Amino acid sequence: MDARIDKTSEVESRPANNLLRRLSPADYALLAPHVTVEDTAASHLLYNPGDDVQVVHFPCGPSLATFLVPNEDGRDVETILVGREGAVGGIVSEGFLPAYTRICVKFGGPFARIHVAKLEAAKLRSASLRNIFARYADCLLAQIFQSTACNAIHSIEQRTAKWILAAMERTGDESSVPLTHEQLATLLGVGRSYASRVLQSFRTEGVLDTRRGSILVRNRDGLRLRACLCNEAVKMHFEEVLRGVYPTEERQAG
């Protein structure tokens, strides 16, 4: 019993990132001396396309990072959100390669950071650590694949509901997300006026409301009915590959 309490206490003393908390005590001990935690403001740029990827960033608590792909018309289109279930920077490439996308902080808060070289050195010392990060890289790619399919076949309304639910799951806030009309438009790859019309239709149905800088959810079940099932597909894959890492409602309540 005491050993179980000690283990729980040790895990809870780590940064509030589910991927870091998924590691065994021995594996986390390899990283701990090199991990720093800093508060980072919303819209802070982590990487531009072409930048050398030298630091891995782990969103903690309600923090969110986003991948943005710049296009020839000057617009950035957001592809996926990453919260406390994961990390950004050098996960798939193992670092020391140029970034392909722009990576920004979507919702500000604490981020744990470790230099790629320190992470790679630790992975060389532990097969189980390599395995965890390889499985997370698989989950990250699954998110990207699902996002590609979602953008191709689902309506703007379905994608709007999906994005809001995805943000709420990662932040743990059951009633609102700090998302502006402009930010939602970027998430969806549409103009601000189009995003505003979609939000207005949701307001008319009593599903959500808006206030300056935030979207307030009035009827979560109604929002789920309007969403596509892409979030559910991603969650299912996380559960199969890295059980306990994706921040589901059940774990938040527990």
PDB file of C-alpha atoms in Angstrom, residues 8-227:
ATOM      1  CA  THR A   8       1.454   7.934  -7.109  1.00  0.00           C
ATOM      2  CA  SER A   9       3.151  10.785  -5.289  1.00  0.00           C
ATOM      3  CA  GLU A  10       6.221  10.490  -7.505  1.00  0.00           C
ATOM      4  CA  VAL A  11       4.150  10.625 -10.686  1.00  0.00           C
ATOM      5  CA  GLU A  12       2.089  13.586  -9.466  1.00  0.00           C
ATOM      6  CA  SER A  13       5.284  15.514  -8.705  1.00  0.00           C
ATOM      7  CA  ARG A  14       6.158  15.490 -12.405  1.00  0.00           C
ATOM      8  CA  PRO A  15       5.006  18.212 -14.832  1.00  0.00           C
ATOM      9  CA  ALA A  16       1.274  17.867 -15.616  1.00  0.00           C
ATOM     10  CA  ASN A  17       1.845  16.186 -18.961  1.00  0.00           C
ATOM     11  CA  ASN A  18       0.300  12.730 -19.445  1.00  0.00           C
ATOM     12  CA  LEU A  19       3.091  11.470 -21.689  1.00  0.00           C
ATOM     13  CA  LEU A  20       5.753  12.317 -19.095  1.00  0.00           C
ATOM     14  CA  ARG A  21       3.573  10.817 -16.350  1.00  0.00           C
ATOM     15  CA  ARG A  22       3.191   7.627 -18.398  1.00  0.00           C
ATOM     16  CA  LEU A  23       6.933   6.927 -18.104  1.00  0.00           C
ATOM     17  CA  SER A  24       8.258   4.470 -15.533  1.00  0.00           C
ATOM     18  CA  PRO A  25      10.168   6.002 -12.595  1.00  0.00           C
ATOM     19  CA  ALA A  26      13.440   4.707 -14.041  1.00  0.00           C
ATOM     20  CA  ASP A  27      12.758   6.204 -17.472  1.00  0.00           C
ATOM     21  CA  TYR A  28      11.615   9.540 -16.089  1.00  0.00           C
ATOM     22  CA  ALA A  29      14.729   9.671 -13.899  1.00  0.00           C
ATOM     23  CA  LEU A  30      16.806   9.704 -17.101  1.00  0.00           C
ATOM     24  CA  LEU A  31      14.979  12.849 -18.257  1.00  0.00           C
ATOM     25  CA  ALA A  32      14.280  14.668 -15.001  1.00  0.00           C
ATOM     26  CA  PRO A  33      17.662  16.452 -14.611  1.00  0.00           C
ATOM     27  CA  HIS A  34      17.214  18.011 -18.051  1.00  0.00           C
ATOM     28  CA  VAL A  35      13.529  18.992 -17.909  1.00  0.00           C
ATOM     29  CA  THR A  36      12.576  22.621 -17.275  1.00  0.00           C
ATOM     30  CA  VAL A  37       9.083  24.087 -16.943  1.00  0.00           C
ATOM     31  CA  GLU A  38       8.174  27.612 -18.005  1.00  0.00           C
ATOM     32  CA  ASP A  39       4.928  29.500 -18.483  1.00  0.00           C
ATOM     33  CA  THR A  40       4.466  30.433 -22.120  1.00  0.00           C
ATOM     34  CA  ALA A  41       2.001  32.973 -23.480  1.00  0.00           C
ATOM     35  CA  ALA A  42      -0.625  32.275 -26.136  1.00  0.00           C
ATOM     36  CA  SER A  43       0.590  32.922 -29.710  1.00  0.00           C
ATOM     37  CA  HIS A  44       4.226  32.403 -28.699  1.00  0.00           C
ATOM     38  CA  LEU A  45       6.104  30.943 -31.671  1.00  0.00           C
ATOM     39  CA  LEU A  46       7.945  27.705 -30.949  1.00  0.00           C
ATOM     40  CA  TYR A  47       9.154  26.933 -34.481  1.00  0.00           C
ATOM     41  CA  ASN A  48       9.007  28.409 -37.949  1.00  0.00           C
ATOM     42  CA  PRO A  49       9.351  26.266 -41.087  1.00  0.00           C
ATOM     43  CA  GLY A  50      13.050  25.676 -41.676  1.00  0.00           C
ATOM     44  CA  ASP A  51      14.119  26.188 -38.065  1.00  0.00           C
ATOM     45  CA  ASP A  52      16.429  23.598 -36.536  1.00  0.00           C
ATOM     46  CA  VAL A  53      14.403  21.534 -34.069  1.00  0.00           C
ATOM     47  CA  GLN A  54      16.509  21.395 -30.930  1.00  0.00           C
ATOM     48  CA  VAL A  55      13.932  21.413 -28.105  1.00  0.00           C
ATOM     49  CA  VAL A  56      10.936  19.165 -27.417  1.00  0.00           C
ATOM     50  CA  HIS A  57       7.996  20.991 -25.811  1.00  0.00           C
ATOM     51  CA  PHE A  58       5.442  19.205 -23.596  1.00  0.00           C
ATOM     52  CA  PRO A  59       2.201  21.170 -22.979  1.00  0.00           C
ATOM     53  CA  CYS A  60       1.147  20.855 -19.347  1.00  0.00           C
ATOM     54  CA  GLY A  61      -2.269  21.234 -17.738  1.00  0.00           C
ATOM     55  CA  PRO A  62      -4.549  23.380 -19.932  1.00  0.00           C
ATOM     56  CA  SER A  63      -1.783  24.483 -22.324  1.00  0.00           C
ATOM     57  CA  LEU A  64      -2.183  23.753 -26.018  1.00  0.00           C
ATOM     58  CA  ALA A  65       0.176  23.893 -28.978  1.00  0.00           C
ATOM     59  CA  THR A  66      -0.861  23.916 -32.608  1.00  0.00           C
ATOM     60  CA  PHE A  67       0.676  22.954 -35.925  1.00  0.00           C
ATOM     61  CA  LEU A  68       0.105  25.541 -38.679  1.00  0.00           C
ATOM     62  CA  VAL A  69       0.899  25.019 -42.356  1.00  0.00           C
ATOM     63  CA  PRO A  70       1.609  28.269 -44.250  1.00  0.00           C
ATOM     64  CA  ASN A  71       0.045  28.547 -47.703  1.00  0.00           C
ATOM     65  CA  GLU A  72       0.835  30.532 -50.835  1.00  0.00           C
ATOM     66  CA  ASP A  73      -2.013  32.977 -50.191  1.00  0.00           C
ATOM     67  CA  GLY A  74      -0.405  34.031 -46.920  1.00  0.00           C
ATOM     68  CA  ARG A  75      -2.819  32.186 -44.634  1.00  0.00           C
ATOM     69  CA  ASP A  76      -1.845  29.616 -42.029  1.00  0.00           C
ATOM     70  CA  VAL A  77      -4.081  26.562 -41.714  1.00  0.00           C
ATOM     71  CA  GLU A  78      -4.063  24.666 -38.449  1.00  0.00           C
ATOM     72  CA  THR A  79      -3.770  20.908 -38.729  1.00  0.00           C
ATOM     73  CA  ILE A  80      -3.753  19.450 -35.213  1.00  0.00           C
ATOM     74  CA  LEU A  81      -3.855  20.511 -31.570  1.00  0.00           C
ATOM     75  CA  VAL A  82      -1.508  18.966 -29.007  1.00  0.00           C
ATOM     76  CA  GLY A  83      -2.179  19.237 -25.300  1.00  0.00           C
ATOM     77  CA  ARG A  84      -1.077  17.423 -22.191  1.00  0.00           C
ATOM     78  CA  GLU A  85      -1.362  14.094 -23.991  1.00  0.00           C
ATOM     79  CA  GLY A  86       1.787  14.737 -25.992  1.00  0.00           C
ATOM     80  CA  ALA A  87       4.673  16.854 -27.187  1.00  0.00           C
ATOM     81  CA  VAL A  88       5.813  18.900 -30.181  1.00  0.00           C
ATOM     82  CA  GLY A  89       9.190  19.296 -31.826  1.00  0.00           C
ATOM     83  CA  GLY A  90      11.456  16.473 -32.941  1.00  0.00           C
ATOM     84  CA  ILE A  91       9.058  13.661 -32.037  1.00  0.00           C
ATOM     85  CA  VAL A  92       8.862  12.024 -35.450  1.00  0.00           C
ATOM     86  CA  SER A  93      12.174  13.272 -36.894  1.00  0.00           C
ATOM     87  CA  GLU A  94      14.094  12.827 -33.614  1.00  0.00           C
ATOM     88  CA  GLY A  95      15.286  16.406 -33.978  1.00  0.00           C
ATOM     89  CA  PHE A  96      18.203  18.108 -35.700  1.00  0.00           C
ATOM     90  CA  LEU A  97      16.137  18.453 -38.860  1.00  0.00           C
ATOM     91  CA  PRO A  98      14.333  21.567 -40.083  1.00  0.00           C
ATOM     92  CA  ALA A  99      10.752  22.093 -38.948  1.00  0.00           C
ATOM     93  CA  TYR A 100       8.182  21.699 -41.723  1.00  0.00           C
ATOM     94  CA  THR A 101       5.293  23.549 -40.090  1.00  0.00           C
ATOM     95  CA  ARG A 102       4.917  26.560 -37.864  1.00  0.00           C
ATOM     96  CA  ILE A 103       4.283  25.503 -34.255  1.00  0.00           C
ATOM     97  CA  CYS A 104       2.685  28.030 -31.914  1.00  0.00           C
ATOM     98  CA  VAL A 105       1.230  28.101 -28.434  1.00  0.00           C
ATOM     99  CA  LYS A 106      -2.548  28.093 -28.827  1.00  0.00           C
ATOM    100  CA  PHE A 107      -3.566  28.375 -25.179  1.00  0.00           C
ATOM    101  CA  GLY A 108      -0.914  29.731 -22.847  1.00  0.00           C
ATOM    102  CA  GLY A 109       0.303  28.035 -19.693  1.00  0.00           C
ATOM    103  CA  PRO A 110       3.138  25.806 -18.476  1.00  0.00           C
ATOM    104  CA  PHE A 111       5.306  23.891 -20.945  1.00  0.00           C
ATOM    105  CA  ALA A 112       7.953  21.334 -19.951  1.00  0.00           C
ATOM    106  CA  ARG A 113      11.008  21.375 -22.191  1.00  0.00           C
ATOM    107  CA  ILE A 114      13.983  19.145 -22.857  1.00  0.00           C
ATOM    108  CA  HIS A 115      16.762  19.479 -25.406  1.00  0.00           C
ATOM    109  CA  VAL A 116      16.482  16.930 -28.203  1.00  0.00           C
ATOM    110  CA  ALA A 117      20.052  15.749 -27.597  1.00  0.00           C
ATOM    111  CA  LYS A 118      19.257  14.930 -23.952  1.00  0.00           C
ATOM    112  CA  LEU A 119      16.088  13.076 -24.917  1.00  0.00           C
ATOM    113  CA  GLU A 120      17.869  11.070 -27.593  1.00  0.00           C
ATOM    114  CA  ALA A 121      20.711  10.182 -25.208  1.00  0.00           C
ATOM    115  CA  ALA A 122      18.180   8.918 -22.668  1.00  0.00           C
ATOM    116  CA  LYS A 123      16.398   6.871 -25.328  1.00  0.00           C
ATOM    117  CA  LEU A 124      19.675   5.187 -26.204  1.00  0.00           C
ATOM    118  CA  ARG A 125      19.917   4.046 -22.597  1.00  0.00           C
ATOM    119  CA  SER A 126      16.374   2.662 -22.349  1.00  0.00           C
ATOM    120  CA  ALA A 127      14.451   0.475 -24.763  1.00  0.00           C
ATOM    121  CA  SER A 128      11.203   1.137 -22.881  1.00  0.00           C
ATOM    122  CA  LEU A 129      11.688   4.911 -23.223  1.00  0.00           C
ATOM    123  CA  ARG A 130      12.283   4.517 -26.962  1.00  0.00           C
ATOM    124  CA  ASN A 131       9.156   2.394 -27.163  1.00  0.00           C
ATOM    125  CA  ILE A 132       6.946   5.008 -25.446  1.00  0.00           C
ATOM    126  CA  PHE A 133       8.092   7.807 -27.735  1.00  0.00           C
ATOM    127  CA  ALA A 134       7.804   5.606 -30.834  1.00  0.00           C
ATOM    128  CA  ARG A 135       4.222   4.802 -29.864  1.00  0.00           C
ATOM    129  CA  TYR A 136       3.474   8.471 -29.268  1.00  0.00           C
ATOM    130  CA  ALA A 137       4.921   9.314 -32.701  1.00  0.00           C
ATOM    131  CA  ASP A 138       2.467   6.784 -34.137  1.00  0.00           C
ATOM    132  CA  CYS A 139      -0.416   8.502 -32.312  1.00  0.00           C
ATOM    133  CA  LEU A 140       0.724  11.902 -33.561  1.00  0.00           C
ATOM    134  CA  LEU A 141       0.742  10.640 -37.142  1.00  0.00           C
ATOM    135  CA  ALA A 142      -2.713   9.142 -36.610  1.00  0.00           C
ATOM    136  CA  GLN A 143      -3.972  12.619 -35.617  1.00  0.00           C
ATOM    137  CA  ILE A 144      -2.496  14.081 -38.792  1.00  0.00           C
ATOM    138  CA  PHE A 145      -4.018  11.357 -40.976  1.00  0.00           C
ATOM    139  CA  GLN A 146      -7.419  11.800 -39.328  1.00  0.00           C
ATOM    140  CA  SER A 147      -7.243  15.587 -39.734  1.00  0.00           C
ATOM    141  CA  THR A 148      -6.501  15.177 -43.446  1.00  0.00           C
ATOM    142  CA  ALA A 149      -9.507  12.913 -43.897  1.00  0.00           C
ATOM    143  CA  CYS A 150     -11.702  15.199 -41.782  1.00  0.00           C
ATOM    144  CA  ASN A 151     -10.860  18.287 -43.836  1.00  0.00           C
ATOM    145  CA  ALA A 152     -11.677  16.392 -47.021  1.00  0.00           C
ATOM    146  CA  ILE A 153     -15.082  14.943 -46.164  1.00  0.00           C
ATOM    147  CA  HIS A 154     -16.697  16.734 -43.226  1.00  0.00           C
ATOM    148  CA  SER A 155     -18.659  19.960 -43.192  1.00  0.00           C
ATOM    149  CA  ILE A 156     -17.461  23.192 -41.596  1.00  0.00           C
ATOM    150  CA  GLU A 157     -20.164  22.765 -38.942  1.00  0.00           C
ATOM    151  CA  GLN A 158     -18.979  19.258 -38.054  1.00  0.00           C
ATOM    152  CA  ARG A 159     -15.365  20.392 -37.909  1.00  0.00           C
ATOM    153  CA  THR A 160     -16.274  23.401 -35.748  1.00  0.00           C
ATOM    154  CA  ALA A 161     -17.949  21.170 -33.177  1.00  0.00           C
ATOM    155  CA  LYS A 162     -15.015  18.743 -33.327  1.00  0.00           C
ATOM    156  CA  TRP A 163     -12.391  21.429 -32.717  1.00  0.00           C
ATOM    157  CA  ILE A 164     -14.281  22.924 -29.760  1.00  0.00           C
ATOM    158  CA  LEU A 165     -14.719  19.497 -28.153  1.00  0.00           C
ATOM    159  CA  ALA A 166     -11.056  18.617 -28.774  1.00  0.00           C
ATOM    160  CA  ALA A 167      -9.936  21.849 -27.103  1.00  0.00           C
ATOM    161  CA  MET A 168     -12.257  21.289 -24.126  1.00  0.00           C
ATOM    162  CA  GLU A 169     -10.980  17.751 -23.569  1.00  0.00           C
ATOM    163  CA  ARG A 170      -7.392  18.928 -23.502  1.00  0.00           C
ATOM    164  CA  THR A 171      -7.924  21.960 -21.268  1.00  0.00           C
ATOM    165  CA  GLY A 172     -10.291  20.203 -18.872  1.00  0.00           C
ATOM    166  CA  ASP A 173     -12.768  23.102 -18.980  1.00  0.00           C
ATOM    167  CA  GLU A 174     -16.297  21.710 -19.321  1.00  0.00           C
ATOM    168  CA  SER A 175     -18.008  24.957 -20.271  1.00  0.00           C
ATOM    169  CA  SER A 176     -15.752  27.170 -22.379  1.00  0.00           C
ATOM    170  CA  VAL A 177     -12.632  27.512 -24.495  1.00  0.00           C
ATOM    171  CA  PRO A 178     -10.583  30.709 -24.923  1.00  0.00           C
ATOM    172  CA  LEU A 179     -11.095  30.824 -28.689  1.00  0.00           C
ATOM    173  CA  THR A 180     -11.804  33.921 -30.789  1.00  0.00           C
ATOM    174  CA  HIS A 181     -13.686  34.010 -34.095  1.00  0.00           C
ATOM    175  CA  GLU A 182     -10.383  34.707 -35.833  1.00  0.00           C
ATOM    176  CA  GLN A 183      -8.663  31.736 -34.198  1.00  0.00           C
ATOM    177  CA  LEU A 184     -11.562  29.430 -35.052  1.00  0.00           C
ATOM    178  CA  ALA A 185     -11.411  30.607 -38.664  1.00  0.00           C
ATOM    179  CA  THR A 186      -7.708  29.690 -38.760  1.00  0.00           C
ATOM    180  CA  LEU A 187      -8.458  26.271 -37.292  1.00  0.00           C
ATOM    181  CA  LEU A 188     -11.015  25.659 -40.010  1.00  0.00           C
ATOM    182  CA  GLY A 189      -9.102  27.254 -42.894  1.00  0.00           C
ATOM    183  CA  VAL A 190     -11.992  29.632 -43.709  1.00  0.00           C
ATOM    184  CA  GLY A 191     -12.599  33.372 -43.545  1.00  0.00           C
ATOM    185  CA  ARG A 192     -13.599  35.025 -40.280  1.00  0.00           C
ATOM    186  CA  SER A 193     -17.058  35.925 -41.588  1.00  0.00           C
ATOM    187  CA  TYR A 194     -17.736  32.280 -42.460  1.00  0.00           C
ATOM    188  CA  ALA A 195     -16.659  31.135 -38.989  1.00  0.00           C
ATOM    189  CA  SER A 196     -18.890  33.801 -37.425  1.00  0.00           C
ATOM    190  CA  ARG A 197     -21.896  32.552 -39.433  1.00  0.00           C
ATOM    191  CA  VAL A 198     -21.292  29.014 -38.218  1.00  0.00           C
ATOM    192  CA  LEU A 199     -21.081  30.184 -34.615  1.00  0.00           C
ATOM    193  CA  GLN A 200     -24.275  32.174 -35.078  1.00  0.00           C
ATOM    194  CA  SER A 201     -26.113  29.069 -36.274  1.00  0.00           C
ATOM    195  CA  PHE A 202     -24.909  27.209 -33.175  1.00  0.00           C
ATOM    196  CA  ARG A 203     -26.064  30.104 -30.982  1.00  0.00           C
ATOM    197  CA  THR A 204     -29.497  30.010 -32.606  1.00  0.00           C
ATOM    198  CA  GLU A 205     -29.757  26.307 -31.748  1.00  0.00           C
ATOM    199  CA  GLY A 206     -28.774  27.001 -28.131  1.00  0.00           C
ATOM    200  CA  VAL A 207     -25.640  24.863 -28.417  1.00  0.00           C
ATOM    201  CA  LEU A 208     -23.136  27.572 -27.553  1.00  0.00           C
ATOM    202  CA  ASP A 209     -22.670  31.265 -26.982  1.00  0.00           C
ATOM    203  CA  THR A 210     -19.750  33.644 -27.363  1.00  0.00           C
ATOM    204  CA  ARG A 211     -18.190  36.371 -25.332  1.00  0.00           C
ATOM    205  CA  ARG A 212     -15.077  38.397 -26.022  1.00  0.00           C
ATOM    206  CA  GLY A 213     -12.224  35.936 -26.542  1.00  0.00           C
ATOM    207  CA  SER A 214     -14.173  32.815 -25.557  1.00  0.00           C
ATOM    208  CA  ILE A 215     -16.723  30.286 -26.757  1.00  0.00           C
ATOM    209  CA  LEU A 216     -19.202  29.158 -24.091  1.00  0.00           C
ATOM    210  CA  VAL A 217     -20.739  25.713 -24.458  1.00  0.00           C
ATOM    211  CA  ARG A 218     -24.402  25.624 -23.380  1.00  0.00           C
ATOM    212  CA  ASN A 219     -25.327  22.142 -24.586  1.00  0.00           C
ATOM    213  CA  ARG A 220     -22.415  19.736 -24.761  1.00  0.00           C
ATOM    214  CA  ASP A 221     -24.559  16.809 -25.893  1.00  0.00           C
ATOM    215  CA  GLY A 222     -25.920  18.975 -28.696  1.00  0.00           C
ATOM    216  CA  LEU A 223     -22.378  19.891 -29.680  1.00  0.00           C
ATOM    217  CA  ARG A 224     -21.424  16.223 -29.797  1.00  0.00           C
ATOM    218  CA  LEU A 225     -24.361  15.511 -32.091  1.00  0.00           C
ATOM    219  CA  ARG A 226     -23.093  18.196 -34.480  1.00  0.00           C
ATOM    220  CA  ALA A 227     -19.490  16.918 -34.471  1.00  0.00           C
TER     221      ALA A 227
END
